[in-house]
PDB file of C-alpha atoms and ligand atoms in Angstrom:
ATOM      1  CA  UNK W   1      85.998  99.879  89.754  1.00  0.00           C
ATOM      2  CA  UNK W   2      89.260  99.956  87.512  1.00  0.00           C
ATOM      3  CA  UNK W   3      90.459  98.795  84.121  1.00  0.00           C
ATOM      4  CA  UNK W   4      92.907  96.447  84.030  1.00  0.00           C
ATOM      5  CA  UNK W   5      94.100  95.357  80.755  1.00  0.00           C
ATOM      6  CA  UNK W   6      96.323  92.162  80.189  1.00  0.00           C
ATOM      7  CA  UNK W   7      98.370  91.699  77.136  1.00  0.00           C
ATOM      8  CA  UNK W   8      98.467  87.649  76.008  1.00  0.00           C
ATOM      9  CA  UNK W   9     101.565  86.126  74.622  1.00  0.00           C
ATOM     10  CA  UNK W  10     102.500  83.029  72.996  1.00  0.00           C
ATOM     11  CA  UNK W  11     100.286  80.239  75.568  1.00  0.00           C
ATOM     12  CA  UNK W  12      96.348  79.969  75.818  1.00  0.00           C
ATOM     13  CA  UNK W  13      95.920  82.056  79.034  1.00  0.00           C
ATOM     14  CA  UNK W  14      92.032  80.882  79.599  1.00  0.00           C
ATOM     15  CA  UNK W  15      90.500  82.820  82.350  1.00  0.00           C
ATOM     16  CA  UNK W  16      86.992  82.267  84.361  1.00  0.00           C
ATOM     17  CA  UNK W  17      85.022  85.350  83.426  1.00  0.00           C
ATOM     18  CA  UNK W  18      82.345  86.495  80.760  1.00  0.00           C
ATOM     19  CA  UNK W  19      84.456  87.966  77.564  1.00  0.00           C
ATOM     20  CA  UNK W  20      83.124  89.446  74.442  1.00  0.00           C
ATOM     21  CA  UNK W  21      84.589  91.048  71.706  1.00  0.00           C
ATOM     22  CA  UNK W  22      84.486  94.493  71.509  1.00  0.00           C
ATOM     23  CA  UNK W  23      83.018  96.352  68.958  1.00  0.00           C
ATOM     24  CA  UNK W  24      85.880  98.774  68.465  1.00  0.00           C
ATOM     25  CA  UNK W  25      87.863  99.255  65.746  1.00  0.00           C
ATOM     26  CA  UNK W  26      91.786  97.385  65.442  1.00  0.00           C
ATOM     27  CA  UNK W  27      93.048 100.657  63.256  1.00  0.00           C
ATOM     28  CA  UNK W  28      94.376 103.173  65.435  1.00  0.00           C
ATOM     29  CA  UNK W  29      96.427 106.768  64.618  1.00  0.00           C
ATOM     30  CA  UNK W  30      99.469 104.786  64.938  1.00  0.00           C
ATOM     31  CA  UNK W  31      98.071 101.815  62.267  1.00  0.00           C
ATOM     32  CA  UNK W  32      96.641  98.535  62.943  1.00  0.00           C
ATOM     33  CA  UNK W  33      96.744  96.718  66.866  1.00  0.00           C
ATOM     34  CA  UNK W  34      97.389  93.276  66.976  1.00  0.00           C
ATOM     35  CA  UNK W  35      93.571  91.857  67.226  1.00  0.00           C
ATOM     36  CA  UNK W  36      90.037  93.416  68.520  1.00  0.00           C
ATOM     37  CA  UNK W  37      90.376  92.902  72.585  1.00  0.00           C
ATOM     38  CA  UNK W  38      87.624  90.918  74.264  1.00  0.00           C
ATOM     39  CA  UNK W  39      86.104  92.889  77.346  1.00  0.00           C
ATOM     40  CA  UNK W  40      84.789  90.944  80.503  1.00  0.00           C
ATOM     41  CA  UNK W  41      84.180  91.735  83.701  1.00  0.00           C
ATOM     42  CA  UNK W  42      85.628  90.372  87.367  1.00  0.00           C
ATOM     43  CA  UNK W  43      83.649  91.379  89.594  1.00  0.00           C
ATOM     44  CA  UNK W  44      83.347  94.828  90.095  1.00  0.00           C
ATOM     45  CA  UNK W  45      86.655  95.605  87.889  1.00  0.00           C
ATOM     46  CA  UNK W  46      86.643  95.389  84.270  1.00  0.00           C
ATOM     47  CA  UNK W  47      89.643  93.709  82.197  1.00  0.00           C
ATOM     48  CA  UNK W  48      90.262  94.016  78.471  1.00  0.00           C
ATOM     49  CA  UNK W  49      92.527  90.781  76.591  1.00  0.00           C
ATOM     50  CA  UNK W  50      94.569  91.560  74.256  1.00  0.00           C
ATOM     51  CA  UNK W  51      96.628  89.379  71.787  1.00  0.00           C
ATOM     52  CA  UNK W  52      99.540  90.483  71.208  1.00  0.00           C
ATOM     53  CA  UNK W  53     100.606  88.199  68.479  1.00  0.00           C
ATOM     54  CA  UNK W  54      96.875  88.854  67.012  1.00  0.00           C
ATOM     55  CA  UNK W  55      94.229  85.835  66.405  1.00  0.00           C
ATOM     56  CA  UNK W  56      95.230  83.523  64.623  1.00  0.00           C
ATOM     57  CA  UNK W  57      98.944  83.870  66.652  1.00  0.00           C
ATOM     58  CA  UNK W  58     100.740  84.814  63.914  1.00  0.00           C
ATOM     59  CA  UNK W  59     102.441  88.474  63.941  1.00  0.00           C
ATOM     60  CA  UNK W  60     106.288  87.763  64.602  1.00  0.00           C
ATOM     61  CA  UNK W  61     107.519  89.978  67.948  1.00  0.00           C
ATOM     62  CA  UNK W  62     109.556  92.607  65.376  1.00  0.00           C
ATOM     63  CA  UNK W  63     106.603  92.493  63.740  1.00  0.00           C
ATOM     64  CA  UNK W  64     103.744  93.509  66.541  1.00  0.00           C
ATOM     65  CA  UNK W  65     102.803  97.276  66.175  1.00  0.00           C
ATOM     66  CA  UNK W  66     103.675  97.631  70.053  1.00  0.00           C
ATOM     67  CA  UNK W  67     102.286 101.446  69.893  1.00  0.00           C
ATOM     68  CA  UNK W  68      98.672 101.090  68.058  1.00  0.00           C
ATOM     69  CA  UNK W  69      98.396  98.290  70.798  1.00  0.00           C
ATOM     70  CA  UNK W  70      98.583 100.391  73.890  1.00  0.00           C
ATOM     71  CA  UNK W  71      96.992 103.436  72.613  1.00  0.00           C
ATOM     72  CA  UNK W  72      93.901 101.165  71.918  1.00  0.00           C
ATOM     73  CA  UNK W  73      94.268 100.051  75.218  1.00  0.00           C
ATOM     74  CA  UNK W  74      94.366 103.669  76.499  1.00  0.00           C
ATOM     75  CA  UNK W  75      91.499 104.741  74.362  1.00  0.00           C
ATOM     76  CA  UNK W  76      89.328 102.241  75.752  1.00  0.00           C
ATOM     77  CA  UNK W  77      89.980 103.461  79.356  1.00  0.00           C
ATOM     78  CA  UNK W  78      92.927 100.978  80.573  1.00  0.00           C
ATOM     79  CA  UNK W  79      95.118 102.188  83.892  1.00  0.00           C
ATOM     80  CA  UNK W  80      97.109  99.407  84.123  1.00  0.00           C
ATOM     81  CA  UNK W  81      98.389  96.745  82.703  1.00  0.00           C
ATOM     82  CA  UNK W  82      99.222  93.258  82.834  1.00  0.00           C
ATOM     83  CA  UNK W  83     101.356  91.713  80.477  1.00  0.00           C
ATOM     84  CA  UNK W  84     102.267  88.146  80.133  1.00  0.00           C
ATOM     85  CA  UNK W  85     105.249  86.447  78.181  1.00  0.00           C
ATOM     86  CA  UNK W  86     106.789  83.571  77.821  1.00  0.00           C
ATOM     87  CA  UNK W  87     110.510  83.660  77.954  1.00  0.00           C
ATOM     88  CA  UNK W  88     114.105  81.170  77.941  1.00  0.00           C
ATOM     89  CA  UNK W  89     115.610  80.850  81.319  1.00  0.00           C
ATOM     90  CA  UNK W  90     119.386  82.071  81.738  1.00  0.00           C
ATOM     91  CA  UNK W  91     120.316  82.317  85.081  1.00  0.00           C
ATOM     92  CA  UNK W  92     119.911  79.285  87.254  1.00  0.00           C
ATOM     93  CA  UNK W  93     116.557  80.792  88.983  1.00  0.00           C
ATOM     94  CA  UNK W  94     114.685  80.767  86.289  1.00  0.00           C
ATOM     95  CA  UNK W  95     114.574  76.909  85.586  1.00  0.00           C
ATOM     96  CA  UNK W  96     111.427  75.476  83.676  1.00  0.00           C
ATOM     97  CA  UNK W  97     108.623  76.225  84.750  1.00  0.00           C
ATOM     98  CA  UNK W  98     108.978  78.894  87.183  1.00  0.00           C
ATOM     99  CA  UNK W  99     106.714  81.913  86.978  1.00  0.00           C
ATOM    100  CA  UNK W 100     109.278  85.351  87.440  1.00  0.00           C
ATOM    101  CA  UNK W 101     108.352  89.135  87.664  1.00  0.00           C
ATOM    102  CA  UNK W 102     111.264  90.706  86.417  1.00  0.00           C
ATOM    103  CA  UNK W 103     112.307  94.337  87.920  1.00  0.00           C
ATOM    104  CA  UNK W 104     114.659  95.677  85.204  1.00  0.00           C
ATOM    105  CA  UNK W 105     115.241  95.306  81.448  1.00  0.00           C
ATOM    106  CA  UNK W 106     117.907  95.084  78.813  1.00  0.00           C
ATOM    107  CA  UNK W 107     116.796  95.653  75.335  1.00  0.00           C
ATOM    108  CA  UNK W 108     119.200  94.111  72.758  1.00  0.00           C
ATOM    109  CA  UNK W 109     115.932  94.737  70.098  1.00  0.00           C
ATOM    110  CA  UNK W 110     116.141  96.947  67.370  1.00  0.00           C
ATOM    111  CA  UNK W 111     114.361  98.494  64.592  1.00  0.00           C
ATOM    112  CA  UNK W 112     111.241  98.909  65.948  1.00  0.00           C
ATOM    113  CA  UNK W 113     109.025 101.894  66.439  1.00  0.00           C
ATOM    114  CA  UNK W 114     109.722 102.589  70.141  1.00  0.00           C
ATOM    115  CA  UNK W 115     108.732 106.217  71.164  1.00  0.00           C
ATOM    116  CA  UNK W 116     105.394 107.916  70.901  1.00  0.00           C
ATOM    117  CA  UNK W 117     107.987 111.022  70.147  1.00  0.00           C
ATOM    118  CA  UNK W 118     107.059 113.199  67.559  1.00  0.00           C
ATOM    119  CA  UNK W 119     107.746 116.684  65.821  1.00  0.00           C
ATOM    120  CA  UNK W 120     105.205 117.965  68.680  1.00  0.00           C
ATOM    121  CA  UNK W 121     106.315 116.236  72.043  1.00  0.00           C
ATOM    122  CA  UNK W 122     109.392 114.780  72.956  1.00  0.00           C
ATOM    123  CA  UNK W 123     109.384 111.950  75.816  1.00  0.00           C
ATOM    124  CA  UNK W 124     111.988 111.215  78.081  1.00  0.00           C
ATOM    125  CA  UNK W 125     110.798 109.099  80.390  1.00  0.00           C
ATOM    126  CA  UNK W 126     112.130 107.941  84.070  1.00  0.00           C
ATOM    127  CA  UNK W 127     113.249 104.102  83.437  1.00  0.00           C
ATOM    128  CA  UNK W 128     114.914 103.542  86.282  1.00  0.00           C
ATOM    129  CA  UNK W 129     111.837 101.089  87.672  1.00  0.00           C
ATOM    130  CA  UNK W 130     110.606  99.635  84.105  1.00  0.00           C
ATOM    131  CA  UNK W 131     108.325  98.103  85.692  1.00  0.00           C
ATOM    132  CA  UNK W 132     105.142  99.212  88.240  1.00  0.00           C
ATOM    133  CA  UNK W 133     106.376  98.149  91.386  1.00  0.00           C
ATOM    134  CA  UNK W 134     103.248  98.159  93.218  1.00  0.00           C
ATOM    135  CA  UNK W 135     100.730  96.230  90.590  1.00  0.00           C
ATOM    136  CA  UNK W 136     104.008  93.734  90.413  1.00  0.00           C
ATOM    137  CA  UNK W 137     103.478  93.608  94.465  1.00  0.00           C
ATOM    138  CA  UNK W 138      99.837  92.924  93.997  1.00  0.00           C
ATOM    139  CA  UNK W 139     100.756  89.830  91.806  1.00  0.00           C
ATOM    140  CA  UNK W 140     103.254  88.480  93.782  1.00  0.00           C
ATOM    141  CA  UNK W 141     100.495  88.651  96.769  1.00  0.00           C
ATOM    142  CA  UNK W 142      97.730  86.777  94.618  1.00  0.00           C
ATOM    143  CA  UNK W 143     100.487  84.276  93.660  1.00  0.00           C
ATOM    144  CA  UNK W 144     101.014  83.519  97.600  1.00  0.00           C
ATOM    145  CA  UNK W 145      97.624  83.441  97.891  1.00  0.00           C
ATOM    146  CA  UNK W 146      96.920  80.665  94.818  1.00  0.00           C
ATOM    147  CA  UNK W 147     100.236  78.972  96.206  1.00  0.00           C
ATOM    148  CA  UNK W 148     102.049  79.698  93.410  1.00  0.00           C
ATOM    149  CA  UNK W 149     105.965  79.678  93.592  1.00  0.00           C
ATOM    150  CA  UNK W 150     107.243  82.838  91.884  1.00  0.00           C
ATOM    151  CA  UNK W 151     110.938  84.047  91.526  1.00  0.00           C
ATOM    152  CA  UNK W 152     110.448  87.982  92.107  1.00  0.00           C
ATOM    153  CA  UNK W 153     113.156  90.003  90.272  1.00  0.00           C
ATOM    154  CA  UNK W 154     114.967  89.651  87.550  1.00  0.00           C
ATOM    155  CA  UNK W 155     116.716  91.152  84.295  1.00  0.00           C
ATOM    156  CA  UNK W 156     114.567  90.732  81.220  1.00  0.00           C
ATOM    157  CA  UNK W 157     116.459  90.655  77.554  1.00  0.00           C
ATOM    158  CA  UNK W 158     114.502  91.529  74.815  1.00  0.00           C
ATOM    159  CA  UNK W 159     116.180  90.061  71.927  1.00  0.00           C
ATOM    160  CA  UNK W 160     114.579  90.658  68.508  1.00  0.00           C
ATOM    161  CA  UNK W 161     113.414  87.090  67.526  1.00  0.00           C
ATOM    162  CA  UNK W 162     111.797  86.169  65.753  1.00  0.00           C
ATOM    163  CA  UNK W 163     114.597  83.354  66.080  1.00  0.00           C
ATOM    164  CA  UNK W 164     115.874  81.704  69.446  1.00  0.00           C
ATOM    165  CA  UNK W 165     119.106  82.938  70.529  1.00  0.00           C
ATOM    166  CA  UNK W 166     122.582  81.075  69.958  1.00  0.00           C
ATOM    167  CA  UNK W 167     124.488  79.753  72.796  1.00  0.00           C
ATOM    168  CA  UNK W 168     127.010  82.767  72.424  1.00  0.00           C
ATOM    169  CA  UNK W 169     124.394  85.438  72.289  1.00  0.00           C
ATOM    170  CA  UNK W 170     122.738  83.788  75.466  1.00  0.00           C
ATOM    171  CA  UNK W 171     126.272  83.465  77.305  1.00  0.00           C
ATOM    172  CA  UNK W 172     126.763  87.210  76.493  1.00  0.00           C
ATOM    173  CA  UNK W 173     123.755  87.995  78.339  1.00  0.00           C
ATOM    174  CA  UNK W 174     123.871  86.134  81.282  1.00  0.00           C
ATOM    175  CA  UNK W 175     127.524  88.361  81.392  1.00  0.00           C
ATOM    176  CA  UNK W 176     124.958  91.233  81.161  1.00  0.00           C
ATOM    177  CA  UNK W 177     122.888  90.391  84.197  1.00  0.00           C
ATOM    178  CA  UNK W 178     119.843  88.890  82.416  1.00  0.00           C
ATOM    179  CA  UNK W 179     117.713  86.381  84.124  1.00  0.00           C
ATOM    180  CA  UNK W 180     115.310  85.501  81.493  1.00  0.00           C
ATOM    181  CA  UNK W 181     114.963  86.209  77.791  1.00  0.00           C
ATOM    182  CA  UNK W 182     112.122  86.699  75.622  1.00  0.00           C
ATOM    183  CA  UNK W 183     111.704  88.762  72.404  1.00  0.00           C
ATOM    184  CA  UNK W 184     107.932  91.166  73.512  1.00  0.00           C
ATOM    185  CA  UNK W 185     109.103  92.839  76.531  1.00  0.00           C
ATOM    186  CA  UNK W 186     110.440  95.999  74.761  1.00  0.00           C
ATOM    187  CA  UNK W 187     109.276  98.651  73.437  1.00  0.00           C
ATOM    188  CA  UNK W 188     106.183  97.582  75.261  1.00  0.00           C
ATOM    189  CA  UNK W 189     106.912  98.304  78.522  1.00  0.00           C
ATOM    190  CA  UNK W 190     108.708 101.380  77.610  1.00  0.00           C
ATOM    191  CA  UNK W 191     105.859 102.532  75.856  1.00  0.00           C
ATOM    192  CA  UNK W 192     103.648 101.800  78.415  1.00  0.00           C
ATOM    193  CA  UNK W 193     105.742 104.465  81.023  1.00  0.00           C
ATOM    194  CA  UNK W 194     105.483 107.361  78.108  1.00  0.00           C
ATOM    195  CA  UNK W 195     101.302 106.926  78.235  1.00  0.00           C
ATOM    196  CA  UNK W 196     101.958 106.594  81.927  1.00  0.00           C
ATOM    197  CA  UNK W 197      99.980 103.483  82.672  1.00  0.00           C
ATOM    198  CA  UNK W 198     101.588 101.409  85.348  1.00  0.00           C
ATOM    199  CA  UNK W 199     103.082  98.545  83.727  1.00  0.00           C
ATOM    200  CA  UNK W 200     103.963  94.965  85.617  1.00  0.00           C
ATOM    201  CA  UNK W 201     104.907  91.638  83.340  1.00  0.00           C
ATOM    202  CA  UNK W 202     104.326  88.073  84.793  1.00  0.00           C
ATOM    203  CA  UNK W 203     107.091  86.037  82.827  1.00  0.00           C
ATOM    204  CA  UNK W 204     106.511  82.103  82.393  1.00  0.00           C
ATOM    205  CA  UNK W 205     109.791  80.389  81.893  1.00  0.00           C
ATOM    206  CA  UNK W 206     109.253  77.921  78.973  1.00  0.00           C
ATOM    207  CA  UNK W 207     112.689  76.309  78.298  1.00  0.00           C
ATOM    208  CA  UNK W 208     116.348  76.531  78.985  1.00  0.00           C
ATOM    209  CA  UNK W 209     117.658  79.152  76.594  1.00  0.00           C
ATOM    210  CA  UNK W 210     120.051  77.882  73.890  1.00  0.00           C
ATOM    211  CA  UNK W 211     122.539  76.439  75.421  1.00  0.00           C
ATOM    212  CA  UNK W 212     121.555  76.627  78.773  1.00  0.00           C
ATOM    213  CA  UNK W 213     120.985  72.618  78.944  1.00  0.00           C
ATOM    214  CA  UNK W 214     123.580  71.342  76.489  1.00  0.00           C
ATOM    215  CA  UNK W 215     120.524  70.556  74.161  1.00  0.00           C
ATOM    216  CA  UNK W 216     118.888  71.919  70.944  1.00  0.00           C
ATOM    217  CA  UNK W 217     115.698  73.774  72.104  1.00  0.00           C
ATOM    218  CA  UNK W 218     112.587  71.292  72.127  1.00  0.00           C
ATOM    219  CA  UNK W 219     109.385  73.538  70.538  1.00  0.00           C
ATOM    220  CA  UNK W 220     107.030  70.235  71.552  1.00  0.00           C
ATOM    221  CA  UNK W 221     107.824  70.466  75.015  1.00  0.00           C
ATOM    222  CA  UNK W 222     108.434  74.316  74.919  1.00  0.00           C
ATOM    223  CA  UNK W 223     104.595  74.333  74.187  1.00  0.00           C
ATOM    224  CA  UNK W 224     103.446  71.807  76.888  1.00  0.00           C
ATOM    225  CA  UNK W 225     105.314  73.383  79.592  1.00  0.00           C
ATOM    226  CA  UNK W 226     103.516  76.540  78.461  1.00  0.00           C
ATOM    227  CA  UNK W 227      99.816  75.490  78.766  1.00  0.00           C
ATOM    228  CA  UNK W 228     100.480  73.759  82.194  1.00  0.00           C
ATOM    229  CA  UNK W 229     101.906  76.764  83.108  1.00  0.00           C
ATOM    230  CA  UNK W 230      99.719  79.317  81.504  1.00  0.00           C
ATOM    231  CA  UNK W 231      96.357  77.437  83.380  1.00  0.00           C
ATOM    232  CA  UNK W 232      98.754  78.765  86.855  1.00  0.00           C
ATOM    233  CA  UNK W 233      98.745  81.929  85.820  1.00  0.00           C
ATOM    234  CA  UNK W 234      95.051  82.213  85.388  1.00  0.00           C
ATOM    235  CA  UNK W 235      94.654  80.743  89.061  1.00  0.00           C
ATOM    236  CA  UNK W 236      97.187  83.748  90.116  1.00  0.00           C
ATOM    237  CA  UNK W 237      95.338  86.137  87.918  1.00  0.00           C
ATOM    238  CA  UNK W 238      91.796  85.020  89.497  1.00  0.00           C
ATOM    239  CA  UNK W 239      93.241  85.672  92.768  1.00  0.00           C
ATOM    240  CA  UNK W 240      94.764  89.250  91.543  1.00  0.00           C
ATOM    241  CA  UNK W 241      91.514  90.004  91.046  1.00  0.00           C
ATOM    242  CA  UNK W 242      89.432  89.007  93.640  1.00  0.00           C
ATOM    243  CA  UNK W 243      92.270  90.389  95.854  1.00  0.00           C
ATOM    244  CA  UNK W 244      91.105  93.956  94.034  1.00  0.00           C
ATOM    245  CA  UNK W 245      87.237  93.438  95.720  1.00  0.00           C
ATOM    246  CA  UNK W 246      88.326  92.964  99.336  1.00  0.00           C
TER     247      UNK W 246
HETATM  248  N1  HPA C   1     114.432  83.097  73.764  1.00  0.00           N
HETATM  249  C1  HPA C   1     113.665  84.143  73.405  1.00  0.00           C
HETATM  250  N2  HPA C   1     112.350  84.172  73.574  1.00  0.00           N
HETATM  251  C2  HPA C   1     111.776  83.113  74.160  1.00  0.00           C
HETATM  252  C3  HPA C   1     112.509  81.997  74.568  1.00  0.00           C
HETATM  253  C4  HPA C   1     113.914  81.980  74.360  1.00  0.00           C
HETATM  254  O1  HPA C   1     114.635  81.019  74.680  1.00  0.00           O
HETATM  255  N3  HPA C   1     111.622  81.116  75.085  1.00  0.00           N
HETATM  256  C5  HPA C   1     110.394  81.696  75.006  1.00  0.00           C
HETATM  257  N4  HPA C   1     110.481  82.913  74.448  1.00  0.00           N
END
């Protein structure tokens, strides 16, 4: 039995098992999460979904309250989590379409509340591996097994959103190293190390970022790209967690 919690983005992820909405409350000591997460079970292991941009989608990525979402998920028992964005390809792997684990981060974000550091504790965290590198293993197996192409590794950019990028900001980060960029992956994951619950994000690459194809980015087909590929990741998911009852 374990608790696996995954943390929805922008995209209907849709997934096979029984959910229903807890009866818990959304305020937490660090204010309001993002919505009520549904609880299901698969199989023997119990997963909690969260929305990060709340229900309806509608809380901007500066916006989310990234710390009153995980400590909910702590509270209700979570040990690791999941997290799944949507994010602009940059470098050349990450075309359309492609579903990437990144392995490290940049965070160009600012302003937000991104420490559970207080007058009482102080947390300086290793971030050397932002992200879990054995539950990002685990995914990368279950996407083999749904035959599911993956790019593994990569340098995330959290820019702050809730507007695209300009051509000049994107060039400057793909001089940076970034593979991908998308505006939820910090303080999240960062976050998630200081409660010390392993952390892995499954990124779904949704569009060229500005620039990147000579073209104006296309929201229409930014969102259809996004629920073909959001019904893969629920096939890789499925077989994540079936792969946890063998
Ligand atoms: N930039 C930032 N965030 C994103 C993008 C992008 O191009 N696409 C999806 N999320």
């Amino acid at each position: 039995m374990s608790a696996h919690a995954i943390i929805i983005g922008s995209g209907a992820l849709t997934l096979p098992f029984d959910f229903e909405p807890l009866d818990v409350s959304m305020e937490t000591r660090y204010g309001q999460a993002s919505a009520t997460p549904v609880a299901g079970g698969a199989g023997s292991n119990k997963v909690l979904l969260l929305a990060r941009h709340g229900i309806p989608h509608r809380i901007a990525p500066h916006a989310i309250n990234y710390r009153a979402n995980l400590v909910l998920l702590q509270d209700l028992g979570t040990e690791r989590i999941i997290a799944v964005n949507t994010v602009g390809g940059i470098a050349p792997e990450a075309k359309t379409g492609v579903v990437l684990f990144p392995d490290q981060i940049i965070d160009y974000s600012w302003g937000r509340e991104q420490s559970f550091s207080d007058s009482n504790k102080l947390y300086h965290v290793d971030f050397s591996e932002p992200y879990d590198e054995e539950l990002r293993d685990e995914l990368v197996a279950a996407a083999q097994l749904a035959q599911i192409e993956v790019v593994v590794g990569g340098v995330y950019g959290c820019t702050q959103g809730p507007r695209f990028e300009t051509p000049a900001e994107v060039n400057r980060m793909g001089g940076d190293g970034c593979t991908i960029v998308g505006m939820t992956g910090m303080p999240e994951a960062s976050l998630a190390r200081e409660l010390g619950i392993p952390y892995a994000s499954v990124c779904l690459v949704v569009n060229p970022a500005a620039g990147r194809d000579g073209d104006t980015i296309d929201l229409d087909a930014l969102a259809i790209v996004s629920q073909s590929g959001m019904e893969r990741i629920g096939r890789l998911l499925v077989c994540f967690f079936e792969g946890l009852e063998r």
